Structures are given as structure tokens and as C-alpha cells.
CSV table of C-alpha atoms in Angstrom, one decimal:
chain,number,residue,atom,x,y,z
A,1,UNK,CA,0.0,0.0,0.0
A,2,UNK,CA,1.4,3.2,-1.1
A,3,UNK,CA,1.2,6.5,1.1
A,4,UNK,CA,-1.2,7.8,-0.3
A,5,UNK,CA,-3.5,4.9,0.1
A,6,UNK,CA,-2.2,4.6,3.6
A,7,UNK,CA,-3.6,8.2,4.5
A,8,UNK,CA,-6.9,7.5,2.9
A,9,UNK,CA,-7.2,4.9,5.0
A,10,UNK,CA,-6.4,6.6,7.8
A,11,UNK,CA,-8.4,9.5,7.5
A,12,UNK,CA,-11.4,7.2,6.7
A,13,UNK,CA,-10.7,5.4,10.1
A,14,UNK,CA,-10.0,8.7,11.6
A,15,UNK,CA,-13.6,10.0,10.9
A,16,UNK,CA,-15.2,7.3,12.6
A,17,UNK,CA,-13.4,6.7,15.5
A,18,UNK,CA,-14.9,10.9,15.6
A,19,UNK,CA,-17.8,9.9,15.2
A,20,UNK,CA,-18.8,10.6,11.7
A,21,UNK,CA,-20.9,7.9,9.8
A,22,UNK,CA,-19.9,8.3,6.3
A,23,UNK,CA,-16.5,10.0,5.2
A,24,UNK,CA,-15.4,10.4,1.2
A,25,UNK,CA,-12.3,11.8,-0.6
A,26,UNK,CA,-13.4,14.0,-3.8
A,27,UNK,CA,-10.4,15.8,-6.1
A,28,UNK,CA,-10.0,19.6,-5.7
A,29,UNK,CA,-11.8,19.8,-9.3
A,30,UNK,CA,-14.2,22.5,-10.7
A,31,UNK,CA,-16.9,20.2,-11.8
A,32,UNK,CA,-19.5,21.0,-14.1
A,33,UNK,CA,-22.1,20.5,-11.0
A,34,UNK,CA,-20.6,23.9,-10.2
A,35,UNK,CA,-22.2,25.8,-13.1
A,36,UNK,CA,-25.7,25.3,-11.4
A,37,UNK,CA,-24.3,27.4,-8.3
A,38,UNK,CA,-23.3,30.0,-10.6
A,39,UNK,CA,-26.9,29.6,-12.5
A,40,UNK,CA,-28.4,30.0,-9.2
A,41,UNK,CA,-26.9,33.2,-8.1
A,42,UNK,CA,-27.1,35.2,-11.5
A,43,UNK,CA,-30.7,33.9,-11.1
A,44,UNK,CA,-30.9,35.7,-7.7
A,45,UNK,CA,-32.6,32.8,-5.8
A,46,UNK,CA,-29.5,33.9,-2.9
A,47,UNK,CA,-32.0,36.2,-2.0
A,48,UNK,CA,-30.3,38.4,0.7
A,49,UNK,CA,-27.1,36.0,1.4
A,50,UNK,CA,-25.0,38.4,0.1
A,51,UNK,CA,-22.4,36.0,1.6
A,52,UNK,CA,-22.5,33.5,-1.1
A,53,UNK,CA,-21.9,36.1,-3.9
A,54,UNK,CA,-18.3,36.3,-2.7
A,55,UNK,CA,-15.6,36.7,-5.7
A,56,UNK,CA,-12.1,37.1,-6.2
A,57,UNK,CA,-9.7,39.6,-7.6
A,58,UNK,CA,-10.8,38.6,-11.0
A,59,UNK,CA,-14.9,38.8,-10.7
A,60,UNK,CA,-15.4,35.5,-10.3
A,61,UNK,CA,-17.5,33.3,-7.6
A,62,UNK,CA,-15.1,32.0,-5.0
A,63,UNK,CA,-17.6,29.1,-4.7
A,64,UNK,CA,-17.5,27.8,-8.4
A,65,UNK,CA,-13.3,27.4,-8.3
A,66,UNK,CA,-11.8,25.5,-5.6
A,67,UNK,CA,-8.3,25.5,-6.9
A,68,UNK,CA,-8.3,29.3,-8.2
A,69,UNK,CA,-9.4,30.3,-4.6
A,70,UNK,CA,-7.2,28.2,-2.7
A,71,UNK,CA,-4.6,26.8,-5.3
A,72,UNK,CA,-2.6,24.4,-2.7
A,73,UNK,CA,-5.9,22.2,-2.5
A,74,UNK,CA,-5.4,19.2,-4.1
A,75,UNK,CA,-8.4,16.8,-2.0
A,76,UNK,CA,-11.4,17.5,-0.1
A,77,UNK,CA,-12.6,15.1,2.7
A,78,UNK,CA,-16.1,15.4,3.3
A,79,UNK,CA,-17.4,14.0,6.6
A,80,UNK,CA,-20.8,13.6,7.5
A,81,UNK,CA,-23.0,12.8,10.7
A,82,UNK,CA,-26.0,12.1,11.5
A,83,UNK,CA,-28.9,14.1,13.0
A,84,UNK,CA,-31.8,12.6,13.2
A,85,UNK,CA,-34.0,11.9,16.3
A,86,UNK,CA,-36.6,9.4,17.2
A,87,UNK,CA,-39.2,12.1,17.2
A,88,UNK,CA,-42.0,12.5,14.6
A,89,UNK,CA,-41.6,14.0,11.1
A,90,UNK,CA,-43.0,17.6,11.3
A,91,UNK,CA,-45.8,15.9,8.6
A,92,UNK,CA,-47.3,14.2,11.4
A,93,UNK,CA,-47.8,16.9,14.2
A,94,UNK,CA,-50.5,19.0,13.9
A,95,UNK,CA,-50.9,21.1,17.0
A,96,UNK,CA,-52.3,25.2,16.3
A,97,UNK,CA,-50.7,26.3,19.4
A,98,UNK,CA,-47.3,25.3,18.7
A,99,UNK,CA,-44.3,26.2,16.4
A,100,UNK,CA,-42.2,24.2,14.2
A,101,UNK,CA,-38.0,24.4,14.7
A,102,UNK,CA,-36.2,22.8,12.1
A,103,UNK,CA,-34.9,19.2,13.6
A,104,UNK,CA,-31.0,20.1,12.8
A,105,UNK,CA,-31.8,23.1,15.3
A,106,UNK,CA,-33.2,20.9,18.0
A,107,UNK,CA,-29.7,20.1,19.6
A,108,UNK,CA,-27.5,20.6,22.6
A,109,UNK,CA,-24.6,22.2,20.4
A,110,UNK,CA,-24.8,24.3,17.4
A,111,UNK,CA,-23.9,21.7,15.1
A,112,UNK,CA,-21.0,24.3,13.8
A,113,UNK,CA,-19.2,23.6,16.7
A,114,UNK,CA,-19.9,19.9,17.2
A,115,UNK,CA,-18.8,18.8,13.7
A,116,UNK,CA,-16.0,21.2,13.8
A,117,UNK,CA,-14.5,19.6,16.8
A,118,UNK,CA,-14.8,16.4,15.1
A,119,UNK,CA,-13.2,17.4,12.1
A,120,UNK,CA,-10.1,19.2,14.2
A,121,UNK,CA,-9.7,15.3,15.5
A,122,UNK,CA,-9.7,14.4,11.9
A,123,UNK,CA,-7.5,16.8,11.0
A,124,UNK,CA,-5.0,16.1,14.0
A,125,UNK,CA,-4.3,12.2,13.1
A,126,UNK,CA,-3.6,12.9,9.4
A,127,UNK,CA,-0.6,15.7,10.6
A,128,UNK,CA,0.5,13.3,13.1
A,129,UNK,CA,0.7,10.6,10.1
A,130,UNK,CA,2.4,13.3,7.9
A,131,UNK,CA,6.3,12.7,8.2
A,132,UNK,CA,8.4,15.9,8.7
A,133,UNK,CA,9.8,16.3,4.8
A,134,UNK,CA,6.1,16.8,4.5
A,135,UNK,CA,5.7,19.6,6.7
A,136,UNK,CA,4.4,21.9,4.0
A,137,UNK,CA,1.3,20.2,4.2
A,138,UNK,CA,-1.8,22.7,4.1
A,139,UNK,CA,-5.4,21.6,5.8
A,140,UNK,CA,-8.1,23.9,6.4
A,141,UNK,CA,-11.5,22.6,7.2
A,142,UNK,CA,-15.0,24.4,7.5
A,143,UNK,CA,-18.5,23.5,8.4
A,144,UNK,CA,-20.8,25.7,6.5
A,145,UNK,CA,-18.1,28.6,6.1
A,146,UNK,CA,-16.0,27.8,3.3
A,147,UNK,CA,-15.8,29.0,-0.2
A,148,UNK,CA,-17.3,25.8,-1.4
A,149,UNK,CA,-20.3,24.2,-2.4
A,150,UNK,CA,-20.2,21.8,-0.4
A,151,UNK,CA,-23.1,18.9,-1.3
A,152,UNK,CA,-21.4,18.9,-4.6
A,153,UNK,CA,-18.0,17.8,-3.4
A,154,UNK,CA,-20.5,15.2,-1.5
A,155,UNK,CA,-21.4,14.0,-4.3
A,156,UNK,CA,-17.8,13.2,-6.0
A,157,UNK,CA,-16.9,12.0,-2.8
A,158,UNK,CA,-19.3,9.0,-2.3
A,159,UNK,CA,-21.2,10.3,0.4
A,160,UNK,CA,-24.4,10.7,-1.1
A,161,UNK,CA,-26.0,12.1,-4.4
A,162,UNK,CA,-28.1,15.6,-5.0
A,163,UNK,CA,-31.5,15.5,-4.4
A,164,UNK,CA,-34.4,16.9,-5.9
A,165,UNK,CA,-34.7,19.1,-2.7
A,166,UNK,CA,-31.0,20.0,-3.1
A,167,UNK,CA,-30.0,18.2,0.0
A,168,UNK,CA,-27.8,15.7,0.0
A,169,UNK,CA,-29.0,11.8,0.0
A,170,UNK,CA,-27.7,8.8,1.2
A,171,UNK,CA,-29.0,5.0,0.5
A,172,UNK,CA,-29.3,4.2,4.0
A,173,UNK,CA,-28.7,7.3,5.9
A,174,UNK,CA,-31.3,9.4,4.2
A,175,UNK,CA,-30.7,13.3,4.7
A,176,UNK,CA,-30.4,14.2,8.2
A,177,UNK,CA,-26.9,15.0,7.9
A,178,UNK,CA,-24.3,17.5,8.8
A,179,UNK,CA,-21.5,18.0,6.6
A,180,UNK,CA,-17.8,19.1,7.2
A,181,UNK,CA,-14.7,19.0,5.0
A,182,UNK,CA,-11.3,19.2,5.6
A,183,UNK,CA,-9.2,20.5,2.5
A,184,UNK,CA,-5.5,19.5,2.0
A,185,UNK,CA,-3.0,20.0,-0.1
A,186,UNK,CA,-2.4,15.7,0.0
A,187,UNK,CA,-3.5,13.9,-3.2
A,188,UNK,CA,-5.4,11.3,-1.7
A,189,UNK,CA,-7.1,8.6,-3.3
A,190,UNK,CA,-10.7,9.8,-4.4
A,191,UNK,CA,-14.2,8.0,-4.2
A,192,UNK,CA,-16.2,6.9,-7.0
A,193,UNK,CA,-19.0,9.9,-7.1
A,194,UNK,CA,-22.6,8.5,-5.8
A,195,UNK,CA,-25.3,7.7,-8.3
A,196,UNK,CA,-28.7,9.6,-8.3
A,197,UNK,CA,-31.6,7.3,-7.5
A,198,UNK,CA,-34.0,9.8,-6.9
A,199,UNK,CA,-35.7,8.4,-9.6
A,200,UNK,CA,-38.5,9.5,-10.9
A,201,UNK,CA,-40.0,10.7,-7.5
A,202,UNK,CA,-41.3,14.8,-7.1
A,203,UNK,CA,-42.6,14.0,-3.4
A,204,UNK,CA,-40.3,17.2,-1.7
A,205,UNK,CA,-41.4,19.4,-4.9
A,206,UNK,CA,-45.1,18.5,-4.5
A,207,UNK,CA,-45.0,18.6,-1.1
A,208,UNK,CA,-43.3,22.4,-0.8
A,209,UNK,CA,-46.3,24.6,0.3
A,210,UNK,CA,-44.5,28.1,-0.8
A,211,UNK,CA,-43.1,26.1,-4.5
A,212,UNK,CA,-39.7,27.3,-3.5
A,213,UNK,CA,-38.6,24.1,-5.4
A,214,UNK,CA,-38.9,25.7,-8.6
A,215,UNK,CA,-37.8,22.9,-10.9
A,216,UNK,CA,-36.0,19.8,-10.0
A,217,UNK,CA,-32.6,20.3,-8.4
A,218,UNK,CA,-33.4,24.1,-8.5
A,219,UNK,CA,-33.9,25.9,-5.0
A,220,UNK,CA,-35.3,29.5,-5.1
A,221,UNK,CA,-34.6,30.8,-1.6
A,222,UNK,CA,-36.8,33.7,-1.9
A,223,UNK,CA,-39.8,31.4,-1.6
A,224,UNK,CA,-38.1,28.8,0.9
A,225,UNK,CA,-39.6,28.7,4.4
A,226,UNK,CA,-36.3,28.0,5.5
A,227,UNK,CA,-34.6,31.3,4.4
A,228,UNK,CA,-37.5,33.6,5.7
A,229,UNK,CA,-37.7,32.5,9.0
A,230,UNK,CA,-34.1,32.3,9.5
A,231,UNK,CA,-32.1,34.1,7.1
A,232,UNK,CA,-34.6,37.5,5.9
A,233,UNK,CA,-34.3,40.2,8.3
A,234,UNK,CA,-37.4,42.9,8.0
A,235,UNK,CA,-41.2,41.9,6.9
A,236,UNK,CA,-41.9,38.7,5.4
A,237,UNK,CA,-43.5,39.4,2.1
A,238,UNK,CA,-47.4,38.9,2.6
A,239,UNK,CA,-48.1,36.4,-0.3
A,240,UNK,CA,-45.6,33.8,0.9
A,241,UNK,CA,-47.0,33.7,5.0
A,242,UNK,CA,-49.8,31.3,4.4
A,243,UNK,CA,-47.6,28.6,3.4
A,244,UNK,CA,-45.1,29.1,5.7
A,245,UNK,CA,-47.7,27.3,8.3
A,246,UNK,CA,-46.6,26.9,12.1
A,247,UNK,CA,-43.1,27.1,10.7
A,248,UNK,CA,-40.8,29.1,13.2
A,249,UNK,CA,-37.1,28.4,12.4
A,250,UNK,CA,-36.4,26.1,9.3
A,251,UNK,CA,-38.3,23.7,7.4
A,252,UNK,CA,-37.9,20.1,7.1
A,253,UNK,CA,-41.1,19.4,4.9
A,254,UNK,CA,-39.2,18.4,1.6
A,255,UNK,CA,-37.0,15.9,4.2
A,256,UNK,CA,-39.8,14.4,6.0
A,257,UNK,CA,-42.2,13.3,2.8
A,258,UNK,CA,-38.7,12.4,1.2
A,259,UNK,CA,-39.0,7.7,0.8
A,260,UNK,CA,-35.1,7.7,1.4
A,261,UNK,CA,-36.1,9.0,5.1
A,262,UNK,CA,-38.8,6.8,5.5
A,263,UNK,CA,-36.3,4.1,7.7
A,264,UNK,CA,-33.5,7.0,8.6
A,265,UNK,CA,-31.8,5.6,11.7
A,266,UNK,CA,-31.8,8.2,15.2
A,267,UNK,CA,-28.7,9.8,15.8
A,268,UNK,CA,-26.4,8.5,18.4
A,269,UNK,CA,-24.2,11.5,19.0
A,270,UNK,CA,-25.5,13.3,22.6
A,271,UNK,CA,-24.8,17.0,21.1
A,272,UNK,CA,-28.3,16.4,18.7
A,273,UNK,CA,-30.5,15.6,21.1
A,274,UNK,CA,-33.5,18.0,21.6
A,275,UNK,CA,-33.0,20.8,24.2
A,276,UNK,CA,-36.1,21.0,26.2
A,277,UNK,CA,-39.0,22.7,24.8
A,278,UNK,CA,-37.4,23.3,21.0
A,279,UNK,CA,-39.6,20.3,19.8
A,280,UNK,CA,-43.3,21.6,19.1
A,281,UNK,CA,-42.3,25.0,20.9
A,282,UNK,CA,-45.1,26.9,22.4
A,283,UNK,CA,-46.1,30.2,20.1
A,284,UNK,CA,-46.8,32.1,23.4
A,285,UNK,CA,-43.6,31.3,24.8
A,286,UNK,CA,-41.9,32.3,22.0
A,287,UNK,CA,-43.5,35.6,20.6
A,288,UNK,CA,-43.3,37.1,24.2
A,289,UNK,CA,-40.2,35.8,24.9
A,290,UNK,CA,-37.8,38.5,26.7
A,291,UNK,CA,-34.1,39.4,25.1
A,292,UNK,CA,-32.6,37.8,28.2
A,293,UNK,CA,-34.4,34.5,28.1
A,294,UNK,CA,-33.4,34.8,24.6
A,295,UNK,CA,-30.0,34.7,25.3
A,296,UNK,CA,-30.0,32.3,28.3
A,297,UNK,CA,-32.3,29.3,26.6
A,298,UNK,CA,-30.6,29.9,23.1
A,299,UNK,CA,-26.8,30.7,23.6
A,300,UNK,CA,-25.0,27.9,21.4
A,301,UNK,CA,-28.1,27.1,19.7
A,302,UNK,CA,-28.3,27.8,15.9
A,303,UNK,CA,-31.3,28.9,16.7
A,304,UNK,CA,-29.9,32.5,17.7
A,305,UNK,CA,-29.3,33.1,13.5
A,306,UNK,CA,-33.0,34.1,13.7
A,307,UNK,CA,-32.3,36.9,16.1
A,308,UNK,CA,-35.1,37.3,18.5
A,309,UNK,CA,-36.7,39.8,16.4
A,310,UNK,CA,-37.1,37.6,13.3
A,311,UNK,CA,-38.4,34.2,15.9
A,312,UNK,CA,-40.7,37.0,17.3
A,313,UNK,CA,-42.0,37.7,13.8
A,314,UNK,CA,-42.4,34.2,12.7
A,315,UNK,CA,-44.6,32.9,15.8
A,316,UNK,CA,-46.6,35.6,15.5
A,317,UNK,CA,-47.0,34.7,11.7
A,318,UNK,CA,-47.5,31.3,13.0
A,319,UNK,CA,-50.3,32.4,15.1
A,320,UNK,CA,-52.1,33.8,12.2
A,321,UNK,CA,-51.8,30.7,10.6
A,322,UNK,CA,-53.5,28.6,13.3
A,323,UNK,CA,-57.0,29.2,13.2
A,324,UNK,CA,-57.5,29.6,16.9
A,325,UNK,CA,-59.1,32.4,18.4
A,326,UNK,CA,-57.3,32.2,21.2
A,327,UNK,CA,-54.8,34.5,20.1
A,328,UNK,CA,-56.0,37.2,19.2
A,329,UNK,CA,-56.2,38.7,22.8
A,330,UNK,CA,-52.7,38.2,22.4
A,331,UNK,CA,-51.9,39.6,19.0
A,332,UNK,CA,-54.1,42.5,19.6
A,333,UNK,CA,-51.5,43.6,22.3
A,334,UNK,CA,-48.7,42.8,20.2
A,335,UNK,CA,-49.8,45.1,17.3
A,336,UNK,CA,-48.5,47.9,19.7
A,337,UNK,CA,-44.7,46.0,20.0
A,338,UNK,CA,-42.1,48.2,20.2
A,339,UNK,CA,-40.3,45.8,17.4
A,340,UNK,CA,-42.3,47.7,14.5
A,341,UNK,CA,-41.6,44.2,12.4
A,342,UNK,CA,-43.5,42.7,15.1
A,343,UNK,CA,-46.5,45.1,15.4
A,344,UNK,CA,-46.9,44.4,11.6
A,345,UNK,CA,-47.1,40.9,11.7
A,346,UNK,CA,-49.1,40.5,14.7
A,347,UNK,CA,-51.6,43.3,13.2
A,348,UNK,CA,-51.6,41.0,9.7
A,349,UNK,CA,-52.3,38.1,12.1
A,350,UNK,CA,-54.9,39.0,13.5
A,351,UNK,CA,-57.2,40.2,10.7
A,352,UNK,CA,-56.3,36.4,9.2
A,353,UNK,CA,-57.9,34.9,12.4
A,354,UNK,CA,-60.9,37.2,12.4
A,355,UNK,CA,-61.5,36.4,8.5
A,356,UNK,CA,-61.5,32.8,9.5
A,357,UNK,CA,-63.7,33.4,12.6
């Protein structure tokens, strides 16, 4: 076995003695899945993540070229875990007085930090395996903060194909899974890339109450419940709050009607099991929730990307979703909030309960 199949070998080991299930080596290439990132953003279906619109010197997407943006990459490990629980699919729970929170949300840790320490343990071994006339060896690894897309690189790495949601898919994992990658300058041995077997299945685009799924493979975040209760500061546009339900932080809708999750296993790792109260959260609690119990029942949540403002907003949304009456005592009160985002939504809420009175 040459060295470079003995440090695939190890890192594959290495990632699960951390913990992670799956773990794939892709090259540093510019595939052509790339263009569809690029054909997404001139599209404007970032919406306001201004973040993934980063470029280089030369104009160009940082996302869409690897190599130009970091040109000592030669691999990328991707790593993922997963974070499923044993509780039921949001599909299945239909209670008016409470909120949905996305299920990768529900956990001890934000899952930045848990799969970050993970890969650091990854990253460790393969130094400690690098001898010392390799000590230009480069790594750099990222959980959702890179400039890279990184599902693709998923995808070339064996882990799992593309879905029709855009998430990525494994056989018997399904899709509740966390990705991190480490890059490094080491040509390791790649993974054969994973094969699509979505099939002919549209269950996640038929199921999508707001259509953000525009076309197969094709995400508009505009229209995604996800991105307007987490990531759009300011008023959620009025035409797209029906369908955003009892949805308060994330969306898992095109995950739970998905056939690949039908059997997805519960997650092992202790950091991804649900806080108290995050599962079926209580509107009340959360549209009158203080800034200081904000801080003290979310700190190291992901939760906090919402802002308490934008939660605020979205339960009271929620409310006006519900049907029941018996909030509008409630949302009448709130139409004086000194968040003015918050006045507006709970005013908009209320004349949707009173209309359906």
C-alpha cells in the first residue's frame, strides 16, 4: 500500500473513531455541478445572502473554483454525521398552538461547533501521520463557512448524491446529515461519485407549500420557508406567509415526505439531542419571549441566527396561521410592539384569524 492509500485509510478510520458515519475523498476539481451554483446566483434565488456572492480579484465566484481560490488544495474530505432523532416527522404533528423548529436546530450544540471539533480530531491524526519532509502540508477545514459548495464535493466524494430538494441523500442514511470538510493540499485517493436514485419521485417538490422548489434540483430561496424565517431580516412578504404554516425556524417538509427517510436511523451523537422545549415550541412562549431569556435558553443554539426579532415575527406569523381564536387577545397587544416588524405581523395576524372566525 502506497502513502497515499495509507492516508486515505487513515483519514477514513479517523472520521469514525470521531464519530462521523460516512466519510469520502473528492479531487479539488471545478466540476461542471458547479455551473448550477453560478446559474443559481445570477438567477438571484441567494436572495439576501449576500455572503454567497463572494468573488475574487478577478470577478469570479469563490464558490465555483476551488483550486483558483485556494490553489494548494489538491483533496477535499467530506465527513458527515448524523442528526436525526426518534421524534416525529414535522408531517405528522399537527398542533395550532405550537411552532415548528427545524430538527438540525433541535440540539444541545450548534452543530457548527460539534462537527468542527470532530473534524479538528480528523484533521490532527492525518498531521500526526504526515512525516516531517512533509511539513508543508496545508489543511483547512469548515462546516458551512467555506468558499465551497459543499453537497457537490459530497457527491464526488461517495457520500451521497443531490437531491431533488437540493440536499444531500444517502441510500441508507437518508438526509439528516451534517456536513464538514477538511481540505489538503495531500492527493489522496478519491471515491467513486454516488449515483442519483432519486428516480422518478417529485414528493419534496409536490410537497413544498410556498413552490420554493422551482424545478428539479433548483432551489429559489426567496420562496423557501427556510430562508424567511431564518435568514430575511425585516417583513416577510405577505403572499408567501400562508404557506409558511406553524413554521418558526427552518423547514424540514421536503426531508420528511422524502422515501429515502422513511427508515433514517436516530442519531447517536448526545450534542443532537433536543433541548427541552425546542420540539413543538409553544407560540406564546416564543412571541413574548424576553431578550434575556433569549440569550439564556438559546446561547450555542443555531437557533440564535434568527435573532429574537425575526423568531418573534415568525410565531406571530404562526399564530395567524392557526386558526384559533385564542390568540387574538394576544396579538391584539402585540400590534402595539415596540419591534415595529413585530407590530406588523401580529396586526396582519390577527385580521387572518378574524376572517377565518
Amino acid at each position: 500500500m502506497n502513502q497515499s492509500s495509507q492516508i486515505t485509510h487513515l483519514v477514513k478510520e479517523a472520521a469514525r473513531d470521531a464519530g462521523f458515519e460516512l466519510a469520502g475523498i473528492a479531487p479539488a476539481h471545478d466540476f461542471d455541478d458547479l455551473n448550477r451554483f453560478r446559474e443559481w446566483i445570477a438567477a438571484g434565488h441567494a436572495g439576501e445572502m449576500k455572503y454567497m456572492e463572494a468573488r475574487d480579484d478577478a470577478g469570479a465566484l469563490k464558490r465555483t473554483s476551488l483550486r483558483s481560490t485556494l490553489p494548494w488544495v489538491r483533496s477535499v474530505i467530506v465527513c458527515a454525521i448524523n442528526y436525526n432523532t426518534a421524534h416525529p416527522y414535522s408531517t405528522r404533528v399537527d398542533d395550532p398552538q405550537r411552532g415548528w423548529i427545524a430538527r438540525y436546530a433541535w440540539g444541545q450544540e450548534d452543530y457548527h461547533e460539534a462537527v468542527m471539533g470532530r473534524l479538528r480530531v480528523v484533521e490532527a491524526k492525518i498531521r500526526q501521520a504526515i512525516s516531517e519532509s512533509e511539513a508543508a502540508l496545508q489543511t483547512r477545514c469548515y462546516v458551512d463557512t467555506g468558499p465551497i459548495v459543499e453537497r457537490v464535493y459530497a457527491k464526488y466524494a461517495g457520500v451521497g448524491w443531490i437531491g431533488k430538494n437540493t440536499c444531500i441523500l444517502n441510500q441508507k442514511l437518508g438526509s439528516w446529515l451534517f456536513l464538514g470538510v477538511i481540505l489538503t493540499s495531500l492527493e489522496l485517493e478519491p471515491d467513486l461519485p454516488a449515483p442519483d436514485r432519486c428516480g422518478t419521485c417529485t414528493r419534496c417538490i409536490d410537497a413544498c407549500p410556498t413552490h420554493a422548489l422551482v424545478a428539479p434540483y433548483q432551489l429559489d430561496s426567496n420562496l423557501c420557508i427556510s430562508y424567511l424565517t431564518i435568514e430575511k431580516r425585516g417583513a416577510i412578504p405577505e403572499d408567501l406567509r400562508a404557506g409558511m404554516g406553524r413554521h418558526v425556524f427552518g423547514c424540514d417538509i421536503c426531508q420528511d415526505v422524502c422515501p429515502w427517510n422513511r427508515k433514517a436511523p436516530a442519531a447517536s451523537a448526545s450534542e443532537f439531542q433536543p433541548r427541552a422545549g425546542l420540539v413543538n415550541p409553544a407560540l406564546e412562549w416564543l412571541a413574548e419571549m424576553s431578550a434575556e431569556e433569549f440569550r439564556e435558553r438559546f446561547r450555542g443554539s443555531a437557533v440564535r441566527r434568527a435573532k429574537r426579532s425575526g423568531l418573534r415575527r415568525n410565531a406571530v406569523i404562526a399564530m395567524g396561521n392557526s386558526g384559533d381564536s385564542r390568540f387574538l387577545p394576544l396579538l391584539q397587544k402585540m400590534k402595539s410592539d415596540e419591534d415595529a416588524i413585530v407590530a406588523e405581523s401580529a396586526e396582519w395576524a390577527a385580521g387572518e384569524l378574524k376572517r377565518s372566525e
